[in-house]
PDB file of C-alpha atoms and ligand atoms in Angstrom:
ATOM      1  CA  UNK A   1       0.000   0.000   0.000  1.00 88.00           C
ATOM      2  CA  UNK A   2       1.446   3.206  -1.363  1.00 96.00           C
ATOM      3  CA  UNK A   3       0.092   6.628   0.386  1.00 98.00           C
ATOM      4  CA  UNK A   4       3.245   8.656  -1.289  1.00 97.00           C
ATOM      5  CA  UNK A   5       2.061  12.136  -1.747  1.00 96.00           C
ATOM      6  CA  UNK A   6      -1.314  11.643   0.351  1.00 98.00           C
ATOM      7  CA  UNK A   7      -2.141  14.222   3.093  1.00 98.00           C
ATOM      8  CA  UNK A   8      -3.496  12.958   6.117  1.00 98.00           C
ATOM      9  CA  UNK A   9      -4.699  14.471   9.439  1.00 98.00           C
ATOM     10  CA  UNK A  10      -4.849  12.580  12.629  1.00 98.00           C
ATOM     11  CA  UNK A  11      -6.717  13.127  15.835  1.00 98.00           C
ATOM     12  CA  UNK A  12      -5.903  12.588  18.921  1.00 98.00           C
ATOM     13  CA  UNK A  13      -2.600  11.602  17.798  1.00 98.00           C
ATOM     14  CA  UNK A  14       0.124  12.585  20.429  1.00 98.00           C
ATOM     15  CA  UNK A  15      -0.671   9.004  21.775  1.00 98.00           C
ATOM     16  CA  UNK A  16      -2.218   5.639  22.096  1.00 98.00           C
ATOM     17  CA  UNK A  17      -3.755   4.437  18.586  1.00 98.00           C
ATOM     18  CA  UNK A  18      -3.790   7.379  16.625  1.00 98.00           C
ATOM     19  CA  UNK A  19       0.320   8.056  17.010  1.00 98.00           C
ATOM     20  CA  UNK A  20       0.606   4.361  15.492  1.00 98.00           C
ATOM     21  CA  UNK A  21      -2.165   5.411  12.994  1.00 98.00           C
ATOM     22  CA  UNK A  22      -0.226   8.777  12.453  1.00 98.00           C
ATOM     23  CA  UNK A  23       3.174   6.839  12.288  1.00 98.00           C
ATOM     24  CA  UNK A  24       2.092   4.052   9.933  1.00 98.00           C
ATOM     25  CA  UNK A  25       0.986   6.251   7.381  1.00 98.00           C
ATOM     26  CA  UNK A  26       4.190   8.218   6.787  1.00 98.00           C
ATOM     27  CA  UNK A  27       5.919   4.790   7.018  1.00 98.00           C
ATOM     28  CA  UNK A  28       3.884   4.465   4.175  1.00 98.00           C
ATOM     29  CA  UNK A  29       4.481   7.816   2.334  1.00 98.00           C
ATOM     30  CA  UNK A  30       2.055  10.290   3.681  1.00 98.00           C
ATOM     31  CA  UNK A  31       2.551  13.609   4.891  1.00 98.00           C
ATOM     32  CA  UNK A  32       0.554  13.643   8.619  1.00 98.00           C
ATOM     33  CA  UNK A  33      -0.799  16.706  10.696  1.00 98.00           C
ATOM     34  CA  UNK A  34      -0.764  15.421  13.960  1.00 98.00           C
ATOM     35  CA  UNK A  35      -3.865  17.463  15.403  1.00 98.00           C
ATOM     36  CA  UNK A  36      -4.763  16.518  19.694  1.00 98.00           C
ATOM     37  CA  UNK A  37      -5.280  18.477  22.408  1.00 98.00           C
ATOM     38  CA  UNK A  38      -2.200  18.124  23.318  1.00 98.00           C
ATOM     39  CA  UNK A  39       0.555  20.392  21.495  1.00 98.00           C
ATOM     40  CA  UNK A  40       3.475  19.527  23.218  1.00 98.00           C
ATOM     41  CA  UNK A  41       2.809  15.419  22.418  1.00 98.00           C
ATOM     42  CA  UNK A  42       1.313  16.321  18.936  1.00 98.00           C
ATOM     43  CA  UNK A  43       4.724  18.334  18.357  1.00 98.00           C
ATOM     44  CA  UNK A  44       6.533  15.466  19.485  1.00 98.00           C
ATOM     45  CA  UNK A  45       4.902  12.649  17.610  1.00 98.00           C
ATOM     46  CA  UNK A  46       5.145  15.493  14.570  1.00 98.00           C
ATOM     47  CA  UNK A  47       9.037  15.553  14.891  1.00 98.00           C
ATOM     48  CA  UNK A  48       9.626  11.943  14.919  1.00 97.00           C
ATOM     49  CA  UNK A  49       7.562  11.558  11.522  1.00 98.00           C
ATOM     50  CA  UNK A  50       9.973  14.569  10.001  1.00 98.00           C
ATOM     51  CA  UNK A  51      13.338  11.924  11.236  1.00 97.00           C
ATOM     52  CA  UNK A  52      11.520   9.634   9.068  1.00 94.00           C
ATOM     53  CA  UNK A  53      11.481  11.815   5.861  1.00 96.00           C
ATOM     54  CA  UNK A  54       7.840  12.529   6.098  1.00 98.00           C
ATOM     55  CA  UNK A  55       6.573  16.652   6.686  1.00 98.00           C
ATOM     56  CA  UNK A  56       4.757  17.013   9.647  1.00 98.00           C
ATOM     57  CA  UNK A  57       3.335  19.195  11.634  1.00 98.00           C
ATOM     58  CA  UNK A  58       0.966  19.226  15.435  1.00 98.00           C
ATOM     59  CA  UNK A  59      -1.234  21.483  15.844  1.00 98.00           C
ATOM     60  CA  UNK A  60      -3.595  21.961  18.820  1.00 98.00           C
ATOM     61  CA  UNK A  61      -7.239  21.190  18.304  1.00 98.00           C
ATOM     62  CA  UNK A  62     -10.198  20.556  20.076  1.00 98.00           C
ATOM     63  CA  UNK A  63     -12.360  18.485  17.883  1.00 98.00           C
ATOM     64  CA  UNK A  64     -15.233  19.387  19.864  1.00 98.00           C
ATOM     65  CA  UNK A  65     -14.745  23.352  19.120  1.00 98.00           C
ATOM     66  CA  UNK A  66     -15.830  24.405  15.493  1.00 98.00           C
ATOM     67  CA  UNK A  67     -13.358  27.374  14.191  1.00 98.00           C
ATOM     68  CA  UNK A  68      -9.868  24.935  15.907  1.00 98.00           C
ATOM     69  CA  UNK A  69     -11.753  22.235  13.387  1.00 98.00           C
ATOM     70  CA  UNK A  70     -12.009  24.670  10.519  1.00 98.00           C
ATOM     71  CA  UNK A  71      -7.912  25.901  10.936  1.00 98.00           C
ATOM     72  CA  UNK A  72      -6.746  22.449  11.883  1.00 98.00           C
ATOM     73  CA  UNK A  73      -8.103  21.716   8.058  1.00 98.00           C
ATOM     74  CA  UNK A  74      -7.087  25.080   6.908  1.00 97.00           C
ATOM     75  CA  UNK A  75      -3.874  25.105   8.044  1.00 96.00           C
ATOM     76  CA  UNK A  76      -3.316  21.263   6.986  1.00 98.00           C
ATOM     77  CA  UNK A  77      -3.931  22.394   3.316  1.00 97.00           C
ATOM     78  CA  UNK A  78      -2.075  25.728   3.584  1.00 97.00           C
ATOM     79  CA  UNK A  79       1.139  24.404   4.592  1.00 97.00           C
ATOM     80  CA  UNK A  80       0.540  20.802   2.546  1.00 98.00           C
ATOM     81  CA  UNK A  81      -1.741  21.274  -0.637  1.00 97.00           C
ATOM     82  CA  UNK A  82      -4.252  19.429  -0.071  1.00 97.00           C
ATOM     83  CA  UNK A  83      -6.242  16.539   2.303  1.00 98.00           C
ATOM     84  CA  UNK A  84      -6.488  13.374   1.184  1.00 98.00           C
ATOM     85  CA  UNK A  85      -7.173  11.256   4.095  1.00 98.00           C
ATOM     86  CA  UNK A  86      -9.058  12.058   7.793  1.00 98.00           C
ATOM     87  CA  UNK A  87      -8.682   9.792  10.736  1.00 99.00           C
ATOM     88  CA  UNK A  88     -10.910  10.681  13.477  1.00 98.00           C
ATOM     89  CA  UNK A  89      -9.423   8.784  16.721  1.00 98.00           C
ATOM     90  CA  UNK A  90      -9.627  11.724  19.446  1.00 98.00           C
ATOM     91  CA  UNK A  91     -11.784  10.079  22.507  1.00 98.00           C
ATOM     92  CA  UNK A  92     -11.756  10.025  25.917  1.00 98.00           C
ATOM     93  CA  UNK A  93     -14.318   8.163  28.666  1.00 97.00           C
ATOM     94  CA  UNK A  94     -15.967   8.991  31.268  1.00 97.00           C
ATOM     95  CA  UNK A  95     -17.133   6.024  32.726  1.00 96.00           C
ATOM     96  CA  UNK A  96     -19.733   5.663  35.671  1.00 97.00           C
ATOM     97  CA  UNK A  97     -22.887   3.224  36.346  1.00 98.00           C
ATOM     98  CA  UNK A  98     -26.096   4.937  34.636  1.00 98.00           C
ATOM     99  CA  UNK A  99     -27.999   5.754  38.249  1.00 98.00           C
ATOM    100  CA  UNK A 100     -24.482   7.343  38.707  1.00 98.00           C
ATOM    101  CA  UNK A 101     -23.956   8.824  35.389  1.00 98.00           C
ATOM    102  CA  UNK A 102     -23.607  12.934  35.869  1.00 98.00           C
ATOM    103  CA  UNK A 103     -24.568  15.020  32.860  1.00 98.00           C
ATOM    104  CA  UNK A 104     -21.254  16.556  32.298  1.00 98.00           C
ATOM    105  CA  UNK A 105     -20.089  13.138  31.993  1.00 98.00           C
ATOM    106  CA  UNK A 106     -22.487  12.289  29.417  1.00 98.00           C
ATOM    107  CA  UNK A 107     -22.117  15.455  27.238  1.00 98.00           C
ATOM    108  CA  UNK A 108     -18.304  15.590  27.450  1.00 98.00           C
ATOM    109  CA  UNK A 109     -18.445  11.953  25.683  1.00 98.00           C
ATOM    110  CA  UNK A 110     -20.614  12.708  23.115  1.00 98.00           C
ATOM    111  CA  UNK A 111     -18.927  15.704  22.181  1.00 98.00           C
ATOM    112  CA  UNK A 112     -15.774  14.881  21.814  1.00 98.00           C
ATOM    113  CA  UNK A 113     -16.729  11.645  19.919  1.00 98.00           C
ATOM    114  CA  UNK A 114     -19.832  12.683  18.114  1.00 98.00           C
ATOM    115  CA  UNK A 115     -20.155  16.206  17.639  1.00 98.00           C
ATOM    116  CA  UNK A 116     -16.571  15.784  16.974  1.00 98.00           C
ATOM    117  CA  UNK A 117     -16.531  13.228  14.107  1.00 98.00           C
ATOM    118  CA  UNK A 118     -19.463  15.384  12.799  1.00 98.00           C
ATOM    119  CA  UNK A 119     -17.381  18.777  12.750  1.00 98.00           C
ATOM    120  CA  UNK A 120     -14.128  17.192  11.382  1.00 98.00           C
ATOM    121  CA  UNK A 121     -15.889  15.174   8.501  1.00 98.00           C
ATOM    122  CA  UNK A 122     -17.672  18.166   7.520  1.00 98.00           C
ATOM    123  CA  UNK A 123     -14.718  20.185   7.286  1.00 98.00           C
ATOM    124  CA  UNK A 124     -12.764  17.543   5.392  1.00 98.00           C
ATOM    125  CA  UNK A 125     -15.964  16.987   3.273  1.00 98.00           C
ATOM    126  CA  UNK A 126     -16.015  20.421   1.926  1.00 96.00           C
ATOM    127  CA  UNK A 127     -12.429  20.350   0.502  1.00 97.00           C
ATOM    128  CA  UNK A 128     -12.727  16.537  -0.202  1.00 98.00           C
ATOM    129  CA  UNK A 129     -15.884  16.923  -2.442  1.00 97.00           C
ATOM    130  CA  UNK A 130     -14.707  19.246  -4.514  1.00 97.00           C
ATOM    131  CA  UNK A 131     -11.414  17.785  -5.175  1.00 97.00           C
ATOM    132  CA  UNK A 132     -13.712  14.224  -5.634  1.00 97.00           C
ATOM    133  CA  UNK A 133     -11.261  12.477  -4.029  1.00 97.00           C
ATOM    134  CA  UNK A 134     -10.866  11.389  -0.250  1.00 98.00           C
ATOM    135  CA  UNK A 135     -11.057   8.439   2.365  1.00 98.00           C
ATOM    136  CA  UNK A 136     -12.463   9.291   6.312  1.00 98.00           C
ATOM    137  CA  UNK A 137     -11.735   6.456   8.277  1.00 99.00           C
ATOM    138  CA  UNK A 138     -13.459   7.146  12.080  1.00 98.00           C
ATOM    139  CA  UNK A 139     -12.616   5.281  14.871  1.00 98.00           C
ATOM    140  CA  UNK A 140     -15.928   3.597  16.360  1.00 98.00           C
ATOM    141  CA  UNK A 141     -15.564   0.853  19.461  1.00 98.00           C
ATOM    142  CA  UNK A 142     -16.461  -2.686  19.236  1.00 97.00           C
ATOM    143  CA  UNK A 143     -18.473  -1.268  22.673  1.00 97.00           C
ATOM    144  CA  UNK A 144     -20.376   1.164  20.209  1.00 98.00           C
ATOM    145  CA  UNK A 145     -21.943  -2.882  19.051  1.00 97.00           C
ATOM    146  CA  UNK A 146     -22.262  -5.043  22.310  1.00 96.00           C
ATOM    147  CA  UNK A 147     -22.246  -2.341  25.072  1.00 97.00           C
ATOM    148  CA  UNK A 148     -19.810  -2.072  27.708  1.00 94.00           C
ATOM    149  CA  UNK A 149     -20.873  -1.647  31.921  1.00 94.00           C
ATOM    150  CA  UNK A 150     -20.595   1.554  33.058  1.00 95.00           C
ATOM    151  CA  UNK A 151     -20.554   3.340  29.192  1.00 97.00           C
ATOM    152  CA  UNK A 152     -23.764   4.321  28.444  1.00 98.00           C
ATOM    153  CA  UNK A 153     -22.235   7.558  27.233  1.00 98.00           C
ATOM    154  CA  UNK A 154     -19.104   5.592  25.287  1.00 98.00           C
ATOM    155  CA  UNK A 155     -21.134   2.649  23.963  1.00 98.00           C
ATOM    156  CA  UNK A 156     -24.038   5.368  22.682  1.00 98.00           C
ATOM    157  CA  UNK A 157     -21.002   7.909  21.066  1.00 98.00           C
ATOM    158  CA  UNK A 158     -19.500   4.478  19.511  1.00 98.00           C
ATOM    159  CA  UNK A 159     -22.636   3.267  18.430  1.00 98.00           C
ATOM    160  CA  UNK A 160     -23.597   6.947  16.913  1.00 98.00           C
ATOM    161  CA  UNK A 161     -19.975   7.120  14.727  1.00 98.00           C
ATOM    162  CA  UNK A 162     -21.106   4.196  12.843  1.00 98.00           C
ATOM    163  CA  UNK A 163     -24.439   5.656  11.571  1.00 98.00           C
ATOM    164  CA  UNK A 164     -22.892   8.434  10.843  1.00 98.00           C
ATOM    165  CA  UNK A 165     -20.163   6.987   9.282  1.00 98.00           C
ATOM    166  CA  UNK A 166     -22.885   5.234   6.704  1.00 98.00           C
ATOM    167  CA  UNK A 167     -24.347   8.425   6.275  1.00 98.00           C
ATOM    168  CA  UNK A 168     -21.843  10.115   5.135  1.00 98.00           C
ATOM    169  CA  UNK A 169     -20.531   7.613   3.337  1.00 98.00           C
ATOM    170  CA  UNK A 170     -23.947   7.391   1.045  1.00 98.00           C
ATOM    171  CA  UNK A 171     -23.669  11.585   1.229  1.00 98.00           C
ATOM    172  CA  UNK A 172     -20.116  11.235  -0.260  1.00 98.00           C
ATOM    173  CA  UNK A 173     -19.948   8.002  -2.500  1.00 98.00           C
ATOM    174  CA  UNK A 174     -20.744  10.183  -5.897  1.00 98.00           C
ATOM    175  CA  UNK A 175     -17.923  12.204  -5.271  1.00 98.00           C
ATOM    176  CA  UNK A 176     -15.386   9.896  -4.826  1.00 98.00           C
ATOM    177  CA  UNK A 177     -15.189  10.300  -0.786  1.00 98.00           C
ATOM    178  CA  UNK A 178     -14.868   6.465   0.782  1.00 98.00           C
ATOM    179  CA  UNK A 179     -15.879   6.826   4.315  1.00 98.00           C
ATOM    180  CA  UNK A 180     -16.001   3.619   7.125  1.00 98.00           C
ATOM    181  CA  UNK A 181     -15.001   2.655  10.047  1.00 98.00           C
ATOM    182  CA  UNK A 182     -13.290   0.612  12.202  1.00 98.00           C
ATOM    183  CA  UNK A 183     -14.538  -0.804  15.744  1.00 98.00           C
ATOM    184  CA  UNK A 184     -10.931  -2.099  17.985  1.00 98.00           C
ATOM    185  CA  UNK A 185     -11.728  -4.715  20.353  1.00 97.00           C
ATOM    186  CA  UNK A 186      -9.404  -4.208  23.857  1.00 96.00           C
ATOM    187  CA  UNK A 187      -6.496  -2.703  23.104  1.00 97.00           C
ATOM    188  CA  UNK A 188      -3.582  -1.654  25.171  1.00 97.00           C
ATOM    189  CA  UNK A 189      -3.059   2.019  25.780  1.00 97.00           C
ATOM    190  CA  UNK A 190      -3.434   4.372  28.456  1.00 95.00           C
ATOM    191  CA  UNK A 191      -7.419   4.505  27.910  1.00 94.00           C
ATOM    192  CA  UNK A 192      -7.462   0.548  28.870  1.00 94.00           C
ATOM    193  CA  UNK A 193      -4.610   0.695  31.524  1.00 93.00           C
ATOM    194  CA  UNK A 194      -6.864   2.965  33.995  1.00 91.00           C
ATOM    195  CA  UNK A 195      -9.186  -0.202  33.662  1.00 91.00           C
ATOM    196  CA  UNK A 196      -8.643  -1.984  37.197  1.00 91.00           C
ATOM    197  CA  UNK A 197      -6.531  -4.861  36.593  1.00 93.00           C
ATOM    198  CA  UNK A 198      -8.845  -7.441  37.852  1.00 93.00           C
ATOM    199  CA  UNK A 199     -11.287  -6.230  34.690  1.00 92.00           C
ATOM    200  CA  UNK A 200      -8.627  -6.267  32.426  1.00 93.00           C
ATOM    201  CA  UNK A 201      -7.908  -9.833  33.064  1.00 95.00           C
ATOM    202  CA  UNK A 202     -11.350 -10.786  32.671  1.00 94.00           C
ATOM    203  CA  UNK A 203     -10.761  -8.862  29.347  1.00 93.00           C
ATOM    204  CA  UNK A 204      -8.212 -10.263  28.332  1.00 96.00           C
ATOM    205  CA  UNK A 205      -9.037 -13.865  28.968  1.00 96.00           C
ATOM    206  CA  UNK A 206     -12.274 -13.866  26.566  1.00 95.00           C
ATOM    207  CA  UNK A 207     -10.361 -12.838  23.815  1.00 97.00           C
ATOM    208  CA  UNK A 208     -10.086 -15.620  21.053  1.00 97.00           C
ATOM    209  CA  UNK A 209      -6.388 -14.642  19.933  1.00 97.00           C
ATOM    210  CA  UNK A 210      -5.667 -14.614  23.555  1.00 95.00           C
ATOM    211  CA  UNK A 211      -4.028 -11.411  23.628  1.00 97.00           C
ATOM    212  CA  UNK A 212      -4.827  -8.002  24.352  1.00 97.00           C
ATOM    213  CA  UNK A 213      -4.852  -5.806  20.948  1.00 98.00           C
ATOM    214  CA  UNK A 214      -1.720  -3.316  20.554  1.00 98.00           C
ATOM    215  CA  UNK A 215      -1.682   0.288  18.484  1.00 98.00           C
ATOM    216  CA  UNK A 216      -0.560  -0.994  15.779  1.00 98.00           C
ATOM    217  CA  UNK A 217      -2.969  -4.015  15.182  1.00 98.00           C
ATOM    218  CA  UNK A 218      -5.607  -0.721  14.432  1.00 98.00           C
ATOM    219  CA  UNK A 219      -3.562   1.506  12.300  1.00 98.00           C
ATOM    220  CA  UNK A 220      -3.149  -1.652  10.267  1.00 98.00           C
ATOM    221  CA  UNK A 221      -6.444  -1.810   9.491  1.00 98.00           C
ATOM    222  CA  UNK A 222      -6.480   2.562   9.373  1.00 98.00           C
ATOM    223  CA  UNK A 223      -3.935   2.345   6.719  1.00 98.00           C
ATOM    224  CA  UNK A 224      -5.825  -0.250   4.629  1.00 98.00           C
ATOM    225  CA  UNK A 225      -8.567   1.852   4.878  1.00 98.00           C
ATOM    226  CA  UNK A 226      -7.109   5.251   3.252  1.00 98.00           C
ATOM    227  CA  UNK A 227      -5.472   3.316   1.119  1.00 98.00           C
ATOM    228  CA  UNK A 228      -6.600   2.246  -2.510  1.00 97.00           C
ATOM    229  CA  UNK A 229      -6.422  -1.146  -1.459  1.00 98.00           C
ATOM    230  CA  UNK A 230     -10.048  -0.320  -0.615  1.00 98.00           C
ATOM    231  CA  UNK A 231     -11.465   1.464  -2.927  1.00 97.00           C
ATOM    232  CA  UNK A 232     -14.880  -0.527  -3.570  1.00 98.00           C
ATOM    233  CA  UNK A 233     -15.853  -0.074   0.337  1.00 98.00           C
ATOM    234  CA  UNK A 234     -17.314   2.762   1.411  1.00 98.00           C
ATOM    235  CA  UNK A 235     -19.955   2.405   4.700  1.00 98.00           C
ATOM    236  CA  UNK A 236     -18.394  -0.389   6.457  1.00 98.00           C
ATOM    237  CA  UNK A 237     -16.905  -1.437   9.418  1.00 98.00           C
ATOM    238  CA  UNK A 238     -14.052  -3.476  10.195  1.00 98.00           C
ATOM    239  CA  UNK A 239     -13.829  -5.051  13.517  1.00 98.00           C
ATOM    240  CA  UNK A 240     -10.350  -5.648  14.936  1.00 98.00           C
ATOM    241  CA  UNK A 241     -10.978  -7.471  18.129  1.00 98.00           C
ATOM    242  CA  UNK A 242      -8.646 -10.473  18.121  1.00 98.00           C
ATOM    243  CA  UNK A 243     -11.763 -12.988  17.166  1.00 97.00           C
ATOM    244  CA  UNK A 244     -14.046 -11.273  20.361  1.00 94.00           C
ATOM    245  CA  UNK A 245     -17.590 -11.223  20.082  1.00 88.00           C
ATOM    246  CA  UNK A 246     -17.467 -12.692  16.397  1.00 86.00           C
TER     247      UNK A 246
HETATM  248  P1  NAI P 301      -5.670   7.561  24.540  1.00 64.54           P
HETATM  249  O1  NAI P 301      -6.354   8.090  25.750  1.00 64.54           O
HETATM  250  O2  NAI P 301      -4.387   6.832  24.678  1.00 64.54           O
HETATM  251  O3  NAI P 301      -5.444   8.748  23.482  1.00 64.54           O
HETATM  252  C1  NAI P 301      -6.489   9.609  23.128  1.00 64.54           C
HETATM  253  C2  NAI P 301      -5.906  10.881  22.531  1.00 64.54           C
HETATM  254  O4  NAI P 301      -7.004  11.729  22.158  1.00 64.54           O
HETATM  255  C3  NAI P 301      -5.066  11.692  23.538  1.00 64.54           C
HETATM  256  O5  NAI P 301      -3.834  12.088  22.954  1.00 64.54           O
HETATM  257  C4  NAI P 301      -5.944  12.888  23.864  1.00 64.54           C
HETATM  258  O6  NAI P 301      -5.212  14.066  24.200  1.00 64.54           O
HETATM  259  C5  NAI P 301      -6.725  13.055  22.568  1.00 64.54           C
HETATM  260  N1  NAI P 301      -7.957  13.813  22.775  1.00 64.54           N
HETATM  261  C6  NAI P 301      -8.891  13.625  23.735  1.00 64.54           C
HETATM  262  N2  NAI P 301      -9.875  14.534  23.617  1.00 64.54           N
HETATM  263  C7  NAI P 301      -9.564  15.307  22.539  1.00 64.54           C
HETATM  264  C8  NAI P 301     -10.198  16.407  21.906  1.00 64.54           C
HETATM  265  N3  NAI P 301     -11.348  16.923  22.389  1.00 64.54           N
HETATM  266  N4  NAI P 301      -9.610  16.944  20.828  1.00 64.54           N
HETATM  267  C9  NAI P 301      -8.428  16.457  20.356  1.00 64.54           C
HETATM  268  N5  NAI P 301      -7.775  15.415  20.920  1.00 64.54           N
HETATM  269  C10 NAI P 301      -8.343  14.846  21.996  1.00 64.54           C
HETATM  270  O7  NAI P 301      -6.791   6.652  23.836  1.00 64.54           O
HETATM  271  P2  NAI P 301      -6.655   5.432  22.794  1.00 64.54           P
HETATM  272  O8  NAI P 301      -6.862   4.182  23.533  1.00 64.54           O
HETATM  273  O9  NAI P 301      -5.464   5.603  21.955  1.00 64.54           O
HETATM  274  O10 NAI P 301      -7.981   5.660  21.931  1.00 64.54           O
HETATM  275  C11 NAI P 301      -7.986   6.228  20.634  1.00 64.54           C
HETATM  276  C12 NAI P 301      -9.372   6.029  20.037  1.00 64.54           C
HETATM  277  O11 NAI P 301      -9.666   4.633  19.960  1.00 64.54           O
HETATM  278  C13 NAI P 301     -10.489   6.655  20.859  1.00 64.54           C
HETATM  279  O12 NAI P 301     -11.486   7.170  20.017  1.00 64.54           O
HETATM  280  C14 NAI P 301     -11.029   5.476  21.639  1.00 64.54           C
HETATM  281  O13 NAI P 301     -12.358   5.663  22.049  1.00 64.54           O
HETATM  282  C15 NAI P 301     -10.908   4.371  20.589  1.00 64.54           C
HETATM  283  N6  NAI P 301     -10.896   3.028  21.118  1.00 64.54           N
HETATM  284  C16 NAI P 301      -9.928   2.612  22.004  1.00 64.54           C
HETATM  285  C17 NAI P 301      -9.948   1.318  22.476  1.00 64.54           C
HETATM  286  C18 NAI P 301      -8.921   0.790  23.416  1.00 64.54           C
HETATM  287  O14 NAI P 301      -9.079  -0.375  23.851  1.00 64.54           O
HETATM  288  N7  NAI P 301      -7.898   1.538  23.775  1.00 64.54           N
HETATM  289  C19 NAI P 301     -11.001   0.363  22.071  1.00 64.54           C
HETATM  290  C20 NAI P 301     -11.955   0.911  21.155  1.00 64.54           C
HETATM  291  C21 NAI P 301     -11.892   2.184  20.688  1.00 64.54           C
END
């Protein structure tokens, strides 16, 4: 899979999944704006994709927050020429038992995973339309399918990426705009490491492959995606779960 010359943006890339999503696409020739809320990481994970030949560049974004959407795609084209591929990764969790559940918990998930999936496909769209080219890949959960204890908020955001992720991907299919997504399974990173251990063993042990899922096992799968090795898909979505809850 060749991405030479393609422009990508990832979010929430200064760790976890998307800096292997980030990294894995200039190993395979694209140039990456590594976009998170954190500069200082996305600057860091930026400078290690320059050492491999690659431009890139962080920038600090908010995917939630409309105009830091519009100039992380702005400035993504000024300095690059043009945007060929979107990952949206950013998440976070706020995890508590529904009777529990606060409504700042609930909203914070939603916006950050919904509303901002919504704001940086529509921003991409724009540019991506016109130039009838362009693959979104957003990252979903595999909890977005069965529903997880103590996620109402997660499992409901997860669940909501994929149905937008068909919509837009019937919205965008005449102009040459693939969009799908992918659901990871358990996957070790700092979002799964504040799971208490005893949970994470129970995890772990149901998993068919028996072994939890690493970074990289996802931006495989990314990569695939924006690359023209798929082509013909456009709406789906690929689980990556290590055989779990076939
Ligand atoms: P992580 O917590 O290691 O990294 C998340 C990154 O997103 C951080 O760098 C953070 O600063 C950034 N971020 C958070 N809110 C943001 C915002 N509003 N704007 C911009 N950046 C923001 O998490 P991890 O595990 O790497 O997860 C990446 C994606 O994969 C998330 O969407 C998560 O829900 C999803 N996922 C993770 C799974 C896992 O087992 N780790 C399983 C299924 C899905």
């Amino acid at each position: 899979m060749d991405l030479t010359g393609k422009i990508a943006i990832v979010t929430g890339a200064a760790k976890g999944i998307g800096r292997e999503i980030a990294f894995l696409l200039a190993k395979h020739g694209a140039d990456v704006t590594v976009a998170d809320l954190d500069q200082e990481g996305a600057d860091a994970v930026a400078e290690e994709i320059r050492s491999l030949g690659r431009r890139s560049r962080g920038v600090q974004v908010n995917v939630a927050n409309r105009p830091e959407v519009t100039a992380m795609v702005r400035d993504t084209i000024e300095h690059f020429g043009d945007l060929d591929i979107l990952v949206n990764n950013a998440g976070i969790t706020r995890d508590a038992m529904l009777h529990k559940m606060t409504e700042e918990q609930f909203d914070e998930v939603i916006a950050v995973h919904m509303k901002g999936t919504f704001l940086c496909m529509q921003a991409a769209a724009i540019h991506m339309r016109e130039k009838r080219k362009g693959k979104i890949v957003n990252i979903s959960s595999i909890a977005g399918k069965v529903g997880n204890i103590g996620q109402v908020n997660y499992s409901g955001a997860k669940a909501g990426i994929v149905g937008m992720t068909k919509a837009a991907a019937k919205e965008l299919a005449k102009y040459g705009v693939c969009v799908n997504a992918v659901q990871p399974g358990f996957i070790d990173t700092d979002m799964t490491r504040a799971v208490p251990e005893k949970v994470r063993q129970i995890k772990i042990a149901e998993i068919p492959m028996e072994r939890i899922g690493v970074p990289l096992d996802i931006a495989k799968a990314v990569v695939f995606l924006s690359s023209d090795y798929s082509d013909y898909m456009t709406g789906t979505v690929l689980e990556v779960t290590g055989g779990r809850y076939m």
